[in-house]
Short mmCIF file of C-alpha atoms in Angstrom, two decimals:
data_model
loop_
_atom_site.label_atom_id
_atom_site.label_comp_id
_atom_site.label_asym_id
_atom_site.label_seq_id
_atom_site.Cartn_x
_atom_site.Cartn_y
_atom_site.Cartn_z
CA UNK M 2 121.60 46.67 -288.41
CA UNK M 3 119.76 48.73 -286.22
CA UNK M 4 120.77 51.00 -283.71
CA UNK M 5 118.97 48.60 -280.84
CA UNK M 6 120.64 45.46 -282.51
CA UNK M 7 124.23 47.14 -282.46
CA UNK M 8 123.51 47.83 -278.98
CA UNK M 9 122.77 44.83 -277.85
CA UNK M 10 125.73 43.21 -279.84
CA UNK M 11 128.01 45.25 -277.73
CA UNK M 12 126.83 43.40 -274.31
CA UNK M 13 126.63 40.10 -275.98
CA UNK M 14 129.47 37.48 -274.72
CA UNK M 15 132.00 36.73 -277.39
CA UNK M 16 132.89 33.25 -278.00
CA UNK M 17 136.02 31.57 -276.63
CA UNK M 18 138.86 31.69 -278.99
CA UNK M 19 139.40 28.05 -280.34
CA UNK M 20 143.00 27.04 -281.13
CA UNK M 21 144.78 24.28 -282.76
CA UNK M 22 145.72 21.61 -280.55
CA UNK M 23 149.52 20.61 -280.86
CA UNK M 24 151.02 24.06 -281.21
CA UNK M 25 153.81 24.61 -279.01
CA UNK M 26 153.75 27.17 -275.96
CA UNK M 27 155.89 29.84 -278.12
CA UNK M 28 152.77 29.86 -280.49
CA UNK M 29 149.89 29.97 -277.88
CA UNK M 30 150.23 33.94 -277.32
CA UNK M 31 150.66 35.16 -280.80
CA UNK M 32 149.81 32.77 -283.55
CA UNK M 33 147.40 30.53 -281.97
CA UNK M 34 145.20 33.49 -281.16
CA UNK M 35 144.70 34.41 -284.58
CA UNK M 36 143.25 30.85 -285.21
CA UNK M 37 139.17 29.92 -284.20
CA UNK M 38 139.24 26.26 -285.21
CA UNK M 39 139.84 23.27 -283.07
CA UNK M 40 141.62 20.30 -284.79
CA UNK M 41 143.63 17.93 -282.87
CA UNK M 42 146.81 16.93 -284.37
CA UNK M 43 148.54 15.04 -281.63
CA UNK M 44 147.47 11.58 -283.51
CA UNK M 45 145.16 10.27 -280.68
CA UNK M 46 142.27 7.94 -281.35
CA UNK M 47 139.57 9.69 -283.67
CA UNK M 48 136.79 9.01 -280.99
CA UNK M 49 137.25 7.83 -277.05
CA UNK M 50 138.04 4.18 -276.99
CA UNK M 51 138.67 3.86 -280.59
CA UNK M 52 141.59 2.36 -282.49
CA UNK M 53 141.53 4.46 -285.34
CA UNK M 54 144.48 7.37 -284.93
CA UNK M 55 143.51 10.81 -286.57
CA UNK M 56 146.43 11.81 -288.45
CA UNK M 57 145.99 14.86 -290.13
CA UNK M 58 146.78 16.32 -293.31
CA UNK M 59 148.91 19.48 -292.34
CA UNK M 60 148.62 21.41 -295.62
CA UNK M 61 145.07 21.53 -295.21
CA UNK M 62 145.40 22.38 -291.51
CA UNK M 63 144.51 26.06 -290.91
CA UNK M 64 147.74 28.41 -290.96
CA UNK M 65 148.19 31.25 -288.22
CA UNK M 66 148.63 34.56 -290.21
CA UNK M 67 152.12 35.73 -290.80
CA UNK M 68 153.37 38.42 -288.69
CA UNK M 69 153.21 41.56 -290.08
CA UNK M 70 156.41 42.81 -291.74
CA UNK M 71 155.41 46.33 -292.89
CA UNK M 72 155.08 47.45 -296.07
CA UNK M 73 157.34 45.41 -298.56
CA UNK M 74 156.98 46.15 -302.25
CA UNK M 75 156.55 43.62 -304.06
CA UNK M 76 154.55 41.50 -301.98
CA UNK M 77 156.47 38.22 -301.36
CA UNK M 78 154.55 35.38 -302.79
CA UNK M 79 151.91 33.43 -300.82
CA UNK M 80 153.38 29.67 -300.00
CA UNK M 81 151.48 27.22 -302.14
CA UNK M 82 150.65 23.58 -300.47
CA UNK M 83 148.61 22.15 -303.51
CA UNK M 84 148.83 22.13 -306.86
CA UNK M 85 145.95 23.45 -308.92
CA UNK M 86 144.72 20.23 -310.21
CA UNK M 87 144.77 18.25 -306.55
CA UNK M 88 142.77 21.23 -305.24
CA UNK M 89 140.51 21.08 -307.92
CA UNK M 90 139.84 17.54 -306.80
CA UNK M 91 139.75 18.12 -302.92
CA UNK M 92 137.45 20.86 -303.20
CA UNK M 93 135.29 19.66 -306.10
CA UNK M 94 131.78 19.19 -305.26
CA UNK M 95 132.13 15.39 -304.61
CA UNK M 96 134.62 15.79 -302.35
CA UNK M 97 133.33 19.00 -300.45
CA UNK M 98 132.78 18.06 -296.87
CA UNK M 99 132.01 20.99 -293.97
CA UNK M 100 133.45 18.97 -291.04
CA UNK M 101 137.11 19.73 -291.19
CA UNK M 102 137.99 17.34 -288.66
CA UNK M 103 136.71 14.63 -291.40
CA UNK M 104 137.99 16.03 -294.44
CA UNK M 105 141.76 16.43 -293.08
CA UNK M 106 142.46 12.88 -292.35
CA UNK M 107 145.10 10.94 -293.43
CA UNK M 108 144.80 6.96 -293.81
CA UNK M 109 145.71 5.16 -290.76
CA UNK M 110 148.39 1.97 -292.17
CA UNK M 111 147.88 0.56 -288.43
CA UNK M 112 144.13 -0.02 -288.60
CA UNK M 113 143.96 -0.99 -291.78
CA UNK M 114 146.61 -3.73 -291.34
CA UNK M 115 144.50 -4.72 -288.24
CA UNK M 116 141.45 -5.65 -290.58
CA UNK M 117 143.65 -6.95 -293.33
CA UNK M 118 142.44 -4.31 -295.76
CA UNK M 119 144.81 -2.91 -298.73
CA UNK M 120 146.76 0.15 -298.32
CA UNK M 121 145.28 2.83 -300.50
CA UNK M 122 146.70 6.40 -299.70
CA UNK M 123 145.74 8.09 -302.61
CA UNK M 124 143.40 7.63 -305.69
CA UNK M 125 146.87 7.01 -307.76
CA UNK M 126 147.38 3.55 -305.43
CA UNK M 127 143.43 3.09 -305.75
CA UNK M 128 143.42 3.11 -309.77
CA UNK M 129 146.47 1.11 -310.08
CA UNK M 130 144.68 -1.63 -308.11
CA UNK M 131 141.54 -1.70 -309.62
CA UNK M 132 143.69 -1.66 -313.44
CA UNK M 133 142.54 1.68 -314.52
CA UNK M 134 143.79 5.04 -314.98
CA UNK M 135 143.44 7.94 -312.59
CA UNK M 136 141.22 9.91 -315.23
CA UNK M 137 138.85 7.02 -315.87
CA UNK M 138 138.58 6.06 -311.54
CA UNK M 139 137.65 10.04 -311.45
CA UNK M 140 135.27 9.36 -314.47
CA UNK M 141 133.32 6.87 -312.13
CA UNK M 142 133.79 8.92 -308.47
CA UNK M 143 131.94 12.25 -309.50
CA UNK M 144 128.50 12.72 -308.21
CA UNK M 145 127.18 15.10 -310.94
CA UNK M 146 124.04 17.08 -310.68
CA UNK M 147 123.32 16.75 -314.46
CA UNK M 148 124.24 13.46 -315.72
CA UNK M 149 124.15 12.85 -319.39
CA UNK M 150 125.11 9.08 -319.47
CA UNK M 151 124.14 7.50 -316.19
CA UNK M 152 126.20 4.37 -315.15
CA UNK M 153 123.05 2.27 -314.07
CA UNK M 154 120.30 0.29 -315.96
CA UNK M 155 117.22 0.66 -314.24
CA UNK M 156 114.23 -1.92 -314.64
CA UNK M 157 111.65 -3.27 -311.95
CA UNK M 158 110.82 -6.75 -311.28
CA UNK M 159 107.60 -8.22 -309.73
CA UNK M 160 107.91 -9.12 -305.63
CA UNK M 161 106.64 -12.42 -304.55
CA UNK M 162 104.67 -10.26 -302.05
CA UNK M 163 103.05 -7.81 -304.61
CA UNK M 164 104.11 -4.76 -306.32
CA UNK M 165 107.38 -4.08 -308.05
CA UNK M 166 111.16 -3.74 -306.84
CA UNK M 167 113.51 -1.35 -308.67
CA UNK M 168 117.23 -3.14 -309.72
CA UNK M 169 120.06 -0.40 -310.76
CA UNK M 170 122.19 -2.34 -312.79
CA UNK M 171 125.90 -1.02 -313.16
CA UNK M 172 126.90 -1.34 -316.89
CA UNK M 173 129.61 -3.17 -318.08
CA UNK M 174 132.77 -1.12 -316.88
CA UNK M 175 131.62 0.12 -313.78
CA UNK M 176 130.65 -3.61 -312.87
CA UNK M 177 134.01 -4.68 -313.41
CA UNK M 178 134.96 -2.02 -311.25
CA UNK M 179 132.72 -2.96 -308.49
CA UNK M 180 133.50 -6.65 -308.89
CA UNK M 181 137.09 -5.75 -308.41
CA UNK M 182 136.43 -3.88 -305.27
CA UNK M 183 134.33 -6.83 -304.01
CA UNK M 184 137.33 -9.03 -304.24
CA UNK M 185 139.82 -6.74 -302.72
CA UNK M 186 137.70 -4.56 -300.02
CA UNK M 187 134.12 -5.88 -299.39
CA UNK M 188 134.71 -9.08 -299.04
CA UNK M 189 137.12 -8.58 -296.28
CA UNK M 190 134.89 -6.16 -294.06
CA UNK M 191 134.37 -7.09 -290.87
CA UNK M 192 131.22 -9.22 -290.53
CA UNK M 193 128.94 -10.40 -287.93
CA UNK M 194 128.59 -14.15 -287.11
CA UNK M 195 124.92 -13.64 -286.92
CA UNK M 196 125.21 -12.57 -290.65
CA UNK M 197 124.34 -15.77 -293.01
CA UNK M 198 123.43 -13.83 -296.35
CA UNK M 199 125.74 -12.72 -299.09
CA UNK M 200 128.94 -15.00 -297.25
CA UNK M 201 130.76 -17.96 -298.64
CA UNK M 202 130.02 -20.88 -296.48
CA UNK M 203 126.67 -19.62 -295.39
CA UNK M 204 123.47 -20.30 -296.69
CA UNK M 205 119.55 -20.27 -295.71
CA UNK M 206 120.58 -23.76 -294.38
CA UNK M 207 123.16 -22.47 -291.95
CA UNK M 208 120.38 -19.22 -291.44
CA UNK M 209 117.86 -22.24 -290.22
CA UNK M 210 119.71 -24.61 -287.97
CA UNK M 211 119.51 -22.45 -284.77
CA UNK M 212 116.27 -22.13 -285.02
CA UNK M 213 114.98 -25.94 -285.28
CA UNK M 214 112.36 -27.38 -282.86
CA UNK M 215 111.46 -24.13 -280.86
CA UNK M 216 108.37 -22.90 -278.97
CA UNK M 217 108.55 -19.79 -280.72
CA UNK M 218 109.84 -17.96 -283.97
CA UNK M 219 109.94 -14.36 -284.22
CA UNK M 220 110.43 -12.84 -287.56
CA UNK M 221 110.86 -8.97 -288.18
CA UNK M 222 112.10 -7.42 -291.53
CA UNK M 223 114.32 -4.06 -292.05
CA UNK M 224 112.27 -1.04 -294.07
CA UNK M 225 114.13 -0.10 -297.03
CA UNK M 226 117.12 -1.82 -296.03
CA UNK M 227 119.54 -0.68 -298.71
CA UNK M 228 118.30 2.96 -299.39
CA UNK M 229 118.85 3.59 -295.56
CA UNK M 230 122.52 2.71 -296.44
CA UNK M 231 123.16 6.12 -297.76
CA UNK M 232 126.50 7.51 -298.71
CA UNK M 233 127.20 9.14 -295.16
CA UNK M 234 127.22 5.77 -293.55
CA UNK M 235 129.34 4.16 -296.14
CA UNK M 236 132.23 6.85 -296.45
CA UNK M 237 132.09 6.61 -292.63
CA UNK M 238 132.57 3.26 -292.23
CA UNK M 239 135.67 3.19 -294.39
CA UNK M 240 136.89 5.94 -292.24
CA UNK M 241 136.41 4.20 -289.08
CA UNK M 242 138.29 0.90 -290.79
CA UNK M 243 141.78 3.43 -291.52
CA UNK M 244 141.07 5.00 -294.96
CA UNK M 245 141.65 8.77 -295.58
CA UNK M 246 139.25 11.04 -296.18
CA UNK M 247 139.91 11.28 -299.85
CA UNK M 248 139.92 7.72 -300.77
CA UNK M 249 136.97 6.74 -298.70
CA UNK M 250 135.25 9.24 -300.49
CA UNK M 251 135.76 8.17 -303.66
CA UNK M 252 135.32 4.89 -302.75
CA UNK M 253 131.91 5.53 -301.43
CA UNK M 254 130.87 7.34 -304.17
CA UNK M 255 132.01 4.24 -306.61
CA UNK M 256 129.38 1.77 -304.48
CA UNK M 257 126.67 4.15 -304.02
CA UNK M 258 124.14 5.84 -306.24
CA UNK M 259 120.95 8.36 -306.11
CA UNK M 260 117.83 7.69 -307.82
CA UNK M 261 117.44 9.89 -311.08
CA UNK M 262 114.94 11.17 -312.68
CA UNK M 263 115.29 12.33 -316.29
CA UNK M 264 114.65 15.88 -317.37
CA UNK M 265 114.92 17.90 -320.27
CA UNK M 266 116.78 21.16 -319.79
CA UNK M 267 117.95 23.66 -322.73
CA UNK M 268 116.81 20.86 -325.08
CA UNK M 269 118.99 18.54 -323.62
CA UNK M 270 118.10 15.12 -321.83
CA UNK M 271 119.62 14.58 -318.37
CA UNK M 272 119.27 12.80 -315.63
CA UNK M 273 119.12 14.41 -312.30
CA UNK M 274 119.23 13.15 -308.85
CA UNK M 275 115.93 13.15 -306.80
CA UNK M 276 117.57 11.47 -303.65
CA UNK M 277 120.81 11.00 -301.38
CA UNK M 278 123.05 8.64 -302.91
CA UNK M 279 122.82 5.18 -300.79
CA UNK M 280 123.68 1.18 -302.12
CA UNK M 281 121.32 0.12 -304.70
CA UNK M 282 119.86 -3.35 -305.35
CA UNK M 283 121.81 -4.71 -308.33
CA UNK M 284 125.48 -3.49 -307.42
CA UNK M 285 127.87 -6.37 -306.68
CA UNK M 286 129.36 -4.62 -303.52
CA UNK M 287 125.86 -3.47 -302.02
CA UNK M 288 125.28 -6.71 -300.20
CA UNK M 289 128.73 -6.92 -298.52
CA UNK M 290 128.41 -3.59 -297.66
CA UNK M 291 124.93 -3.82 -295.80
CA UNK M 292 126.58 -7.07 -293.92
CA UNK M 293 129.32 -4.90 -292.69
CA UNK M 294 127.19 -1.79 -291.84
CA UNK M 295 124.52 -3.67 -289.86
CA UNK M 296 127.98 -5.13 -287.83
CA UNK M 297 126.89 -3.13 -284.64
CA UNK M 298 123.18 -3.86 -284.87
CA UNK M 299 123.99 -7.56 -285.29
CA UNK M 300 125.74 -7.60 -282.28
CA UNK M 301 123.54 -6.05 -279.94
CA UNK M 302 120.20 -7.70 -280.92
CA UNK M 303 122.76 -11.31 -280.43
CA UNK M 304 123.42 -10.07 -277.25
CA UNK M 305 119.82 -8.93 -276.47
CA UNK M 306 118.91 -12.38 -277.53
CA UNK M 307 121.37 -14.39 -275.16
CA UNK M 308 120.38 -12.33 -272.27
CA UNK M 309 116.88 -14.09 -272.82
CA UNK M 310 117.60 -17.42 -274.05
CA UNK M 311 116.98 -16.63 -277.88
CA UNK M 312 118.74 -17.49 -280.74
CA UNK M 313 119.30 -14.84 -283.19
CA UNK M 314 120.46 -14.58 -286.99
CA UNK M 315 119.85 -12.19 -289.92
CA UNK M 316 119.76 -13.03 -293.20
CA UNK M 317 120.09 -10.04 -295.58
CA UNK M 318 116.77 -7.94 -294.26
CA UNK M 319 115.53 -10.68 -292.41
CA UNK M 320 115.82 -10.61 -288.76
CA UNK M 321 114.77 -13.87 -287.09
CA UNK M 322 114.67 -15.11 -283.02
CA UNK M 323 113.70 -18.45 -281.74
CA UNK M 324 113.57 -19.71 -278.00
CA UNK M 325 111.29 -21.49 -275.62
CA UNK M 326 110.10 -18.86 -273.31
CA UNK M 327 106.87 -17.75 -275.04
CA UNK M 328 106.16 -14.97 -271.91
CA UNK M 329 109.21 -13.27 -273.47
CA UNK M 330 107.77 -12.46 -276.43
CA UNK M 331 106.45 -8.76 -276.34
CA UNK M 332 109.51 -7.86 -274.82
CA UNK M 333 111.52 -9.17 -277.06
CA UNK M 334 109.62 -6.99 -280.29
CA UNK M 335 109.90 -4.52 -278.31
CA UNK M 336 113.67 -4.13 -277.00
CA UNK M 337 114.63 -5.38 -280.83
CA UNK M 338 112.53 -2.54 -282.40
CA UNK M 339 114.39 0.15 -279.88
CA UNK M 340 117.44 -1.03 -280.79
CA UNK M 341 116.65 -1.05 -284.46
CA UNK M 342 115.96 2.79 -284.36
CA UNK M 343 118.99 3.30 -282.18
CA UNK M 344 121.20 2.12 -285.41
CA UNK M 345 119.24 4.19 -287.56
CA UNK M 346 116.93 1.73 -289.29
CA UNK M 347 113.49 0.97 -289.03
CA UNK M 348 111.07 -2.08 -289.15
CA UNK M 349 108.29 -2.92 -291.40
CA UNK M 350 105.86 -3.56 -289.22
CA UNK M 351 103.33 -5.36 -291.68
CA UNK M 352 106.03 -8.14 -292.02
CA UNK M 353 106.39 -8.69 -288.47
CA UNK M 354 105.47 -12.32 -287.79
CA UNK M 355 105.19 -14.57 -284.32
CA UNK M 356 105.00 -18.64 -285.41
CA UNK M 357 104.61 -20.72 -282.64
CA UNK M 358 105.06 -24.83 -282.85
CA UNK M 359 101.50 -25.62 -283.15
CA UNK M 360 101.94 -24.13 -286.93
CA UNK M 361 104.46 -24.10 -289.54
CA UNK M 362 107.40 -22.36 -288.70
CA UNK M 363 109.68 -21.35 -291.89
CA UNK M 364 112.86 -19.02 -291.92
CA UNK M 365 113.51 -17.27 -295.37
CA UNK M 366 111.52 -20.32 -296.67
CA UNK M 367 113.09 -23.00 -295.20
CA UNK M 368 110.74 -25.28 -292.52
CA UNK M 369 112.11 -25.65 -289.33
CA UNK M 370 109.21 -27.42 -287.12
CA UNK M 371 111.21 -30.43 -286.23
CA UNK M 372 114.36 -30.40 -288.95
CA UNK M 373 115.23 -28.35 -291.70
CA UNK M 374 113.84 -28.61 -295.25
CA UNK M 375 110.81 -27.92 -297.27
CA UNK M 376 107.37 -28.37 -296.12
CA UNK M 377 105.24 -31.74 -297.47
CA UNK M 378 103.57 -29.19 -299.98
CA UNK M 379 106.77 -28.67 -301.63
CA UNK M 380 107.79 -32.14 -301.70
CA UNK M 381 104.33 -33.42 -303.28
CA UNK M 382 105.08 -30.74 -306.04
CA UNK M 383 108.25 -31.87 -306.93
CA UNK M 384 107.26 -35.43 -306.89
CA UNK M 385 104.13 -34.66 -309.03
CA UNK M 386 106.20 -32.59 -311.61
CA UNK M 387 108.73 -35.67 -311.85
CA UNK M 388 105.80 -37.94 -312.60
CA UNK M 389 104.42 -35.39 -315.53
CA UNK M 390 107.42 -35.67 -316.87
CA UNK M 391 107.75 -39.24 -316.94
CA UNK M 392 104.67 -39.74 -318.30
CA UNK M 393 104.84 -37.34 -321.28
CA UNK M 394 104.57 -38.73 -324.53
CA UNK M 395 107.17 -36.85 -326.12
CA UNK M 396 111.27 -35.74 -324.79
CA UNK M 397 110.68 -33.58 -321.37
CA UNK M 398 111.86 -29.91 -322.61
CA UNK M 399 115.59 -29.66 -321.40
CA UNK M 400 114.87 -25.96 -319.86
CA UNK M 401 112.05 -27.78 -317.65
CA UNK M 402 114.62 -30.25 -316.67
CA UNK M 403 117.48 -28.28 -315.80
CA UNK M 404 115.03 -26.07 -313.29
CA UNK M 405 113.60 -29.47 -311.96
CA UNK M 406 117.23 -30.55 -311.39
CA UNK M 407 117.82 -27.19 -309.47
CA UNK M 408 114.80 -27.53 -307.38
CA UNK M 409 116.18 -31.25 -306.27
CA UNK M 410 119.67 -29.87 -305.82
CA UNK M 411 118.23 -26.63 -303.51
CA UNK M 412 116.08 -29.97 -301.46
CA UNK M 413 119.41 -31.89 -300.84
CA UNK M 414 121.24 -28.78 -299.44
CA UNK M 415 118.39 -28.18 -296.93
CA UNK M 416 117.89 -32.00 -296.18
CA UNK M 417 119.56 -34.67 -298.01
CA UNK M 418 117.04 -37.30 -296.17
CA UNK M 419 114.02 -35.77 -297.72
CA UNK M 420 115.41 -35.32 -301.03
CA UNK M 421 116.71 -39.11 -301.34
CA UNK M 422 113.79 -40.79 -302.74
CA UNK M 423 113.14 -37.60 -305.05
CA UNK M 424 116.56 -37.98 -306.68
CA UNK M 425 115.91 -41.87 -307.17
CA UNK M 426 112.75 -40.90 -308.81
CA UNK M 427 114.53 -37.87 -311.21
CA UNK M 428 117.53 -40.45 -311.84
CA UNK M 429 114.74 -43.48 -313.87
CA UNK M 430 113.30 -39.83 -315.77
CA UNK M 431 116.94 -39.79 -316.95
CA UNK M 432 117.41 -43.90 -317.91
CA UNK M 433 114.11 -43.51 -319.79
CA UNK M 434 112.50 -46.13 -317.33
#
């Protein structure tokens, strides 16, 4: 430091002393002056207007320096608040966090009970619920910079619109853990009534029903929906629902994965992350987490639609609005885009569609012009396929018959009246007539 910088530092205003909230009046003059972090230990709401309480782990709170007792030999041992194994875990790379107001949070049992979620206070509780050991739980919940054996198998499948879609399929043991997590936790997370994808009792048919016989249909698409639901969002959601920082972090690691690239280091092949951890397509827990994270977005868009006389539904990353006031089309797209940006997502502009009543209106592949069902062209193709099988000289292939039966079952789910004559024709094929 130069002399001029030192001189300026003498006249620079000093930062105000930050004290720990909750200290007694007797401590504010002496001990509080030695602590320079604000930590609210009153147990009040974590955020203004929220029900989740900020319960703190006293072992991780900043400690005031002990009063000096002069020269004492031998020196008294320092108090230990954590054993070594627990400290190594809490301060590992996976659980490390700069925000102390988040890192020392304990679970809020009342908040978890409010949402009907299981109470897991420690890793041991979580491991017992999953039916695995704590060691195995930590094996799958570590974020490794150099992964020698990845827990996911990555492959590509072609998209209907062109290009490829990367699928990260968890291996057998991790998939079993994630399926158990989906059963115990993810399936119980709060979800908006406007969400129709990946929910029991909901389908593309229920997603299409609110948009039947409307003057205009507005279709929007969230860009990179799953990659946008990153590790921090998942952990923040679980903390807000009542879980402590440690359990929320372990759960978030179990249900996310970064894209990895194989690299040879010192003659050994390792897999290093080349992006942030996020929900991946292929994990059993990703669809449910997507619905839960998009809860506030759904509520805001549903409120916007209700204000201007439109209907709103969402199936996965497909957002659909429908109404009879065509003068509000531009306003709905503009305000929807603003809300999506404010919620930390973005729209795929190339997939924005405005469909009027004069042309075919489809919602997730389902026609909704006058009733829910398939287009006339698709039904003709099904009829032609049944006729071809009936006219074949050889007995029809069983796989082809099963595939056709699945298509007819799908049509029956959408519209039983449209499927009835085709099912009669298909039944004749099974009778050999």
